[in-house]
Short mmCIF file of the N, C-alpha and C atoms (twelve columns), coordinates in Angstrom:
data_MODEL
# 
_entry.id   MODEL 
# 
loop_
_atom_site.group_PDB 
_atom_site.id 
_atom_site.type_symbol 
_atom_site.label_atom_id 
_atom_site.label_alt_id 
_atom_site.label_comp_id 
_atom_site.label_asym_id 
_atom_site.label_seq_id 
_atom_site.Cartn_x 
_atom_site.Cartn_y 
_atom_site.Cartn_z 
_atom_site.pdbx_PDB_model_num 
ATOM 1   N N  . UNK A 1  10.010 13.166 22.228  1 
ATOM 2   C CA . UNK A 1  9.483  12.379 21.212  1 
ATOM 3   C C  . UNK A 1  7.980  12.336 21.450  1 
ATOM 4   N N  . UNK A 2  7.607  12.209 22.911  1 
ATOM 5   C CA . UNK A 2  6.288  12.484 23.371  1 
ATOM 6   C C  . UNK A 2  5.607  13.876 23.112  1 
ATOM 7   N N  . UNK A 3  6.505  14.899 23.404  1 
ATOM 8   C CA . UNK A 3  6.167  16.345 22.898  1 
ATOM 9   C C  . UNK A 3  5.911  16.518 21.720  1 
ATOM 10  N N  . UNK A 4  6.613  15.983 20.772  1 
ATOM 11  C CA . UNK A 4  6.395  16.093 19.370  1 
ATOM 12  C C  . UNK A 4  5.385  15.320 18.895  1 
ATOM 13  N N  . UNK A 5  4.742  14.261 19.556  1 
ATOM 14  C CA . UNK A 5  3.526  13.733 19.281  1 
ATOM 15  C C  . UNK A 5  2.386  14.362 19.697  1 
ATOM 16  N N  . UNK A 6  2.557  15.099 21.117  1 
ATOM 17  C CA . UNK A 6  1.427  15.829 21.392  1 
ATOM 18  C C  . UNK A 6  1.365  17.135 20.778  1 
ATOM 19  N N  . UNK A 7  2.550  17.787 20.094  1 
ATOM 20  C CA . UNK A 7  2.298  19.041 19.501  1 
ATOM 21  C C  . UNK A 7  1.699  18.774 18.087  1 
ATOM 22  N N  . UNK A 8  2.027  17.457 17.416  1 
ATOM 23  C CA . UNK A 8  1.486  17.199 15.996  1 
ATOM 24  C C  . UNK A 8  0.209  16.535 16.154  1 
ATOM 25  N N  . UNK A 9  -0.380 16.033 17.220  1 
ATOM 26  C CA . UNK A 9  -1.660 15.416 17.358  1 
ATOM 27  C C  . UNK A 9  -1.600 14.026 16.677  1 
ATOM 28  N N  . UNK A 10 -0.426 13.725 16.555  1 
ATOM 29  C CA . UNK A 10 -0.322 12.367 15.603  1 
ATOM 30  C C  . UNK A 10 0.692  11.208 16.364  1 
ATOM 31  N N  . UNK A 11 0.528  9.867  16.351  1 
ATOM 32  C CA . UNK A 11 1.251  8.805  16.806  1 
ATOM 33  C C  . UNK A 11 2.561  8.959  16.061  1 
ATOM 34  N N  . UNK A 12 3.611  8.828  16.868  1 
ATOM 35  C CA . UNK A 12 4.917  9.022  16.429  1 
ATOM 36  C C  . UNK A 12 5.721  7.798  16.864  1 
ATOM 37  N N  . UNK A 13 6.333  7.087  15.914  1 
ATOM 38  C CA . UNK A 13 7.151  5.728  16.513  1 
ATOM 39  C C  . UNK A 13 8.718  5.835  16.066  1 
ATOM 40  N N  . UNK A 14 9.736  5.338  16.843  1 
ATOM 41  C CA . UNK A 14 11.004 5.326  16.565  1 
ATOM 42  C C  . UNK A 14 11.012 4.356  15.670  1 
ATOM 43  N N  . UNK A 15 11.773 4.624  14.401  1 
ATOM 44  C CA . UNK A 15 12.138 3.575  13.499  1 
ATOM 45  C C  . UNK A 15 13.245 2.874  13.955  1 
ATOM 46  N N  . UNK A 16 14.173 3.381  14.663  1 
ATOM 47  C CA . UNK A 16 15.633 2.797  15.007  1 
ATOM 48  C C  . UNK A 16 16.316 3.548  15.700  1 
ATOM 49  N N  . UNK A 17 16.995 2.951  16.687  1 
ATOM 50  C CA . UNK A 17 17.879 4.132  17.610  1 
ATOM 51  C C  . UNK A 17 18.892 4.768  16.837  1 
ATOM 52  N N  . UNK A 18 19.432 5.785  17.433  1 
ATOM 53  C CA . UNK A 18 20.618 6.528  16.579  1 
ATOM 54  C C  . UNK A 18 19.834 7.599  15.573  1 
ATOM 55  N N  . UNK A 19 20.963 8.292  15.027  1 
ATOM 56  C CA . UNK A 19 20.567 9.345  14.205  1 
ATOM 57  C C  . UNK A 19 19.861 8.739  12.679  1 
ATOM 58  N N  . UNK A 20 19.210 9.473  12.065  1 
ATOM 59  C CA . UNK A 20 18.501 9.387  10.862  1 
ATOM 60  C C  . UNK A 20 19.500 9.314  9.932   1 
ATOM 61  N N  . UNK A 21 19.374 8.404  8.928   1 
ATOM 62  C CA . UNK A 21 20.156 8.424  7.623   1 
ATOM 63  C C  . UNK A 21 19.594 9.392  6.466   1 
ATOM 64  N N  . UNK A 22 20.621 9.955  6.020   1 
ATOM 65  C CA . UNK A 22 19.989 11.120 4.816   1 
ATOM 66  C C  . UNK A 22 19.835 10.159 3.800   1 
ATOM 67  N N  . UNK A 23 20.414 9.041  3.656   1 
ATOM 68  C CA . UNK A 23 20.287 7.968  2.325   1 
ATOM 69  C C  . UNK A 23 19.039 7.167  2.375   1 
ATOM 70  N N  . UNK A 24 18.080 7.366  3.124   1 
ATOM 71  C CA . UNK A 24 16.866 6.706  2.958   1 
ATOM 72  C C  . UNK A 24 16.186 7.124  2.117   1 
ATOM 73  N N  . UNK A 25 16.332 6.619  0.737   1 
ATOM 74  C CA . UNK A 25 15.435 7.283  -0.242  1 
ATOM 75  C C  . UNK A 25 14.296 6.738  -0.461  1 
ATOM 76  N N  . UNK A 26 13.530 5.588  0.120   1 
ATOM 77  C CA . UNK A 26 12.312 5.062  0.028   1 
ATOM 78  C C  . UNK A 26 11.936 4.316  -1.194  1 
ATOM 79  N N  . UNK A 27 13.140 3.577  -1.558  1 
ATOM 80  C CA . UNK A 27 12.990 2.661  -2.721  1 
ATOM 81  C C  . UNK A 27 11.955 1.815  -2.676  1 
ATOM 82  N N  . UNK A 28 11.622 1.395  -3.817  1 
ATOM 83  C CA . UNK A 28 10.205 0.389  -4.099  1 
ATOM 84  C C  . UNK A 28 11.221 -0.949 -4.419  1 
ATOM 85  N N  . UNK A 29 10.287 -1.813 -4.165  1 
ATOM 86  C CA . UNK A 29 10.870 -3.154 -4.311  1 
ATOM 87  C C  . UNK A 29 10.816 -3.722 -5.847  1 
ATOM 88  N N  . UNK A 30 10.697 -2.828 -6.800  1 
ATOM 89  C CA . UNK A 30 10.496 -3.113 -8.065  1 
ATOM 90  C C  . UNK A 30 12.034 -3.796 -8.434  1 
ATOM 91  N N  . UNK A 31 12.022 -4.955 -9.204  1 
ATOM 92  C CA . UNK A 31 12.851 -5.420 -9.796  1 
ATOM 93  C C  . UNK A 31 13.141 -4.761 -11.426 1 
ATOM 94  N N  . UNK A 32 14.045 -4.090 -11.332 1 
ATOM 95  C CA . UNK A 32 14.678 -3.275 -12.620 1 
ATOM 96  C C  . UNK A 32 16.167 -3.211 -12.663 1 
ATOM 97  N N  . UNK A 33 16.682 -4.265 -12.762 1 
ATOM 98  C CA . UNK A 33 18.134 -4.353 -12.277 1 
ATOM 99  C C  . UNK A 33 19.073 -3.325 -13.016 1 
ATOM 100 N N  . UNK A 34 20.109 -2.994 -12.316 1 
ATOM 101 C CA . UNK A 34 21.162 -2.071 -13.018 1 
ATOM 102 C C  . UNK A 34 22.372 -2.652 -12.542 1 
ATOM 103 N N  . UNK A 35 23.406 -2.324 -13.273 1 
ATOM 104 C CA . UNK A 35 24.801 -2.829 -13.040 1 
ATOM 105 C C  . UNK A 35 25.607 -1.586 -12.355 1 
ATOM 106 N N  . UNK A 36 26.165 -1.737 -11.386 1 
ATOM 107 C CA . UNK A 36 27.108 -0.863 -10.732 1 
ATOM 108 C C  . UNK A 36 28.474 -0.735 -11.476 1 
ATOM 109 N N  . UNK A 37 29.235 0.386  -11.410 1 
ATOM 110 C CA . UNK A 37 30.533 0.159  -11.585 1 
ATOM 111 C C  . UNK A 37 31.684 -0.673 -10.610 1 
ATOM 112 N N  . UNK A 38 31.069 -1.067 -9.714  1 
ATOM 113 C CA . UNK A 38 31.626 -1.916 -8.684  1 
ATOM 114 C C  . UNK A 38 31.362 -3.345 -8.943  1 
ATOM 115 N N  . UNK A 39 30.757 -3.577 -10.110 1 
ATOM 116 C CA . UNK A 39 30.557 -5.094 -10.523 1 
ATOM 117 C C  . UNK A 39 29.189 -5.730 -9.799  1 
ATOM 118 N N  . UNK A 40 28.474 -5.104 -9.261  1 
ATOM 119 C CA . UNK A 40 27.226 -5.526 -8.429  1 
ATOM 120 C C  . UNK A 40 26.196 -5.335 -8.978  1 
ATOM 121 N N  . UNK A 41 25.229 -6.166 -9.188  1 
ATOM 122 C CA . UNK A 41 23.720 -6.113 -9.729  1 
ATOM 123 C C  . UNK A 41 22.912 -5.354 -8.588  1 
ATOM 124 N N  . UNK A 42 22.340 -4.501 -8.876  1 
ATOM 125 C CA . UNK A 42 21.302 -3.616 -7.980  1 
ATOM 126 C C  . UNK A 42 19.987 -3.919 -8.451  1 
ATOM 127 N N  . UNK A 43 19.073 -4.297 -7.451  1 
ATOM 128 C CA . UNK A 43 17.748 -4.377 -7.896  1 
ATOM 129 C C  . UNK A 43 16.874 -3.245 -8.917  1 
ATOM 130 N N  . UNK A 44 17.503 -2.310 -8.394  1 
ATOM 131 C CA . UNK A 44 16.912 -1.007 -9.280  1 
ATOM 132 C C  . UNK A 44 17.885 0.214  -8.987  1 
ATOM 133 N N  . UNK A 45 17.486 1.198  -9.705  1 
ATOM 134 C CA . UNK A 45 18.712 2.391  -9.699  1 
ATOM 135 C C  . UNK A 45 18.789 3.361  -8.327  1 
ATOM 136 N N  . UNK A 46 17.717 3.210  -7.561  1 
ATOM 137 C CA . UNK A 46 17.513 3.623  -6.237  1 
ATOM 138 C C  . UNK A 46 18.419 2.962  -5.295  1 
ATOM 139 N N  . UNK A 47 18.430 1.481  -5.328  1 
ATOM 140 C CA . UNK A 47 19.329 0.845  -4.533  1 
ATOM 141 C C  . UNK A 47 20.584 1.173  -4.867  1 
ATOM 142 N N  . UNK A 48 21.054 1.325  -6.081  1 
ATOM 143 C CA . UNK A 48 22.531 1.791  -6.210  1 
ATOM 144 C C  . UNK A 48 22.558 3.276  -5.751  1 
ATOM 145 N N  . UNK A 49 21.795 4.031  -5.885  1 
ATOM 146 C CA . UNK A 49 21.962 5.390  -5.281  1 
ATOM 147 C C  . UNK A 49 22.227 5.412  -3.849  1 
ATOM 148 N N  . UNK A 50 21.495 4.475  -3.045  1 
ATOM 149 C CA . UNK A 50 21.681 4.267  -1.690  1 
ATOM 150 C C  . UNK A 50 23.235 3.908  -1.307  1 
ATOM 151 N N  . UNK A 51 23.516 2.921  -2.025  1 
ATOM 152 C CA . UNK A 51 24.888 2.358  -2.055  1 
ATOM 153 C C  . UNK A 51 25.857 3.505  -2.150  1 
ATOM 154 N N  . UNK A 52 25.817 4.392  -3.042  1 
ATOM 155 C CA . UNK A 52 26.638 5.512  -3.555  1 
ATOM 156 C C  . UNK A 52 26.478 6.608  -2.152  1 
ATOM 157 N N  . UNK A 53 25.352 6.847  -1.739  1 
ATOM 158 C CA . UNK A 53 25.159 8.021  -0.693  1 
ATOM 159 C C  . UNK A 53 25.886 7.344  0.711   1 
ATOM 160 N N  . UNK A 54 25.726 5.965  0.577   1 
ATOM 161 C CA . UNK A 54 26.595 5.503  2.019   1 
ATOM 162 C C  . UNK A 54 27.908 5.620  1.762   1 
ATOM 163 N N  . UNK A 55 28.580 6.136  0.835   1 
ATOM 164 C CA . UNK A 55 30.068 5.981  0.603   1 
ATOM 165 C C  . UNK A 55 30.675 5.213  -0.091  1 
ATOM 166 N N  . UNK A 56 29.812 4.692  -0.940  1 
ATOM 167 C CA . UNK A 56 30.363 3.530  -2.161  1 
ATOM 168 C C  . UNK A 56 30.904 4.167  -3.179  1 
ATOM 169 N N  . UNK A 57 31.878 4.119  -3.701  1 
ATOM 170 C CA . UNK A 57 32.190 4.838  -4.944  1 
ATOM 171 C C  . UNK A 57 31.874 3.999  -6.015  1 
ATOM 172 N N  . UNK A 58 30.471 4.035  -6.294  1 
ATOM 173 C CA . UNK A 58 29.746 3.515  -7.360  1 
ATOM 174 C C  . UNK A 58 28.707 4.276  -8.242  1 
ATOM 175 N N  . UNK A 59 28.454 4.125  -9.374  1 
ATOM 176 C CA . UNK A 59 27.587 4.745  -10.273 1 
ATOM 177 C C  . UNK A 59 27.255 3.837  -11.257 1 
ATOM 178 N N  . UNK A 60 26.348 4.297  -12.002 1 
ATOM 179 C CA . UNK A 60 25.836 3.132  -12.995 1 
ATOM 180 C C  . UNK A 60 26.793 3.060  -14.336 1 
ATOM 181 N N  . UNK A 61 27.012 1.681  -14.335 1 
ATOM 182 C CA . UNK A 61 27.627 1.078  -15.495 1 
ATOM 183 C C  . UNK A 61 26.730 0.921  -16.764 1 
ATOM 184 N N  . UNK A 62 25.751 0.297  -16.282 1 
ATOM 185 C CA . UNK A 62 24.596 0.102  -17.417 1 
ATOM 186 C C  . UNK A 62 23.352 -0.381 -16.948 1 
ATOM 187 N N  . UNK A 63 22.001 -0.465 -17.948 1 
ATOM 188 C CA . UNK A 63 20.944 -1.086 -17.242 1 
ATOM 189 C C  . UNK A 63 21.131 -2.358 -17.510 1 
ATOM 190 N N  . UNK A 64 20.463 -3.170 -16.628 1 
ATOM 191 C CA . UNK A 64 20.478 -4.866 -16.677 1 
ATOM 192 C C  . UNK A 64 21.342 -5.247 -15.927 1 
ATOM 193 N N  . UNK A 65 21.372 -6.475 -15.482 1 
ATOM 194 C CA . UNK A 65 22.293 -7.071 -14.599 1 
ATOM 195 C C  . UNK A 65 23.798 -6.862 -15.136 1 
ATOM 196 N N  . UNK A 66 24.719 -7.250 -14.154 1 
ATOM 197 C CA . UNK A 66 26.015 -7.172 -14.554 1 
ATOM 198 C C  . UNK A 66 26.439 -8.543 -15.270 1 
# 
């Protein structure tokens, strides 16, 4: 970590211990609800996509709350 910071000449901080998740899509906090095929209302499509990426068998059922 220190070597990477030195080479890039930027401050680098650890976000959390362990491996990085490829499911971190950087979703906004925008409330634009969607209903998943699992019957869960997600705050927006990006949040649903994260749930799917993390191994949930979920896709978009329809826009709006369930």
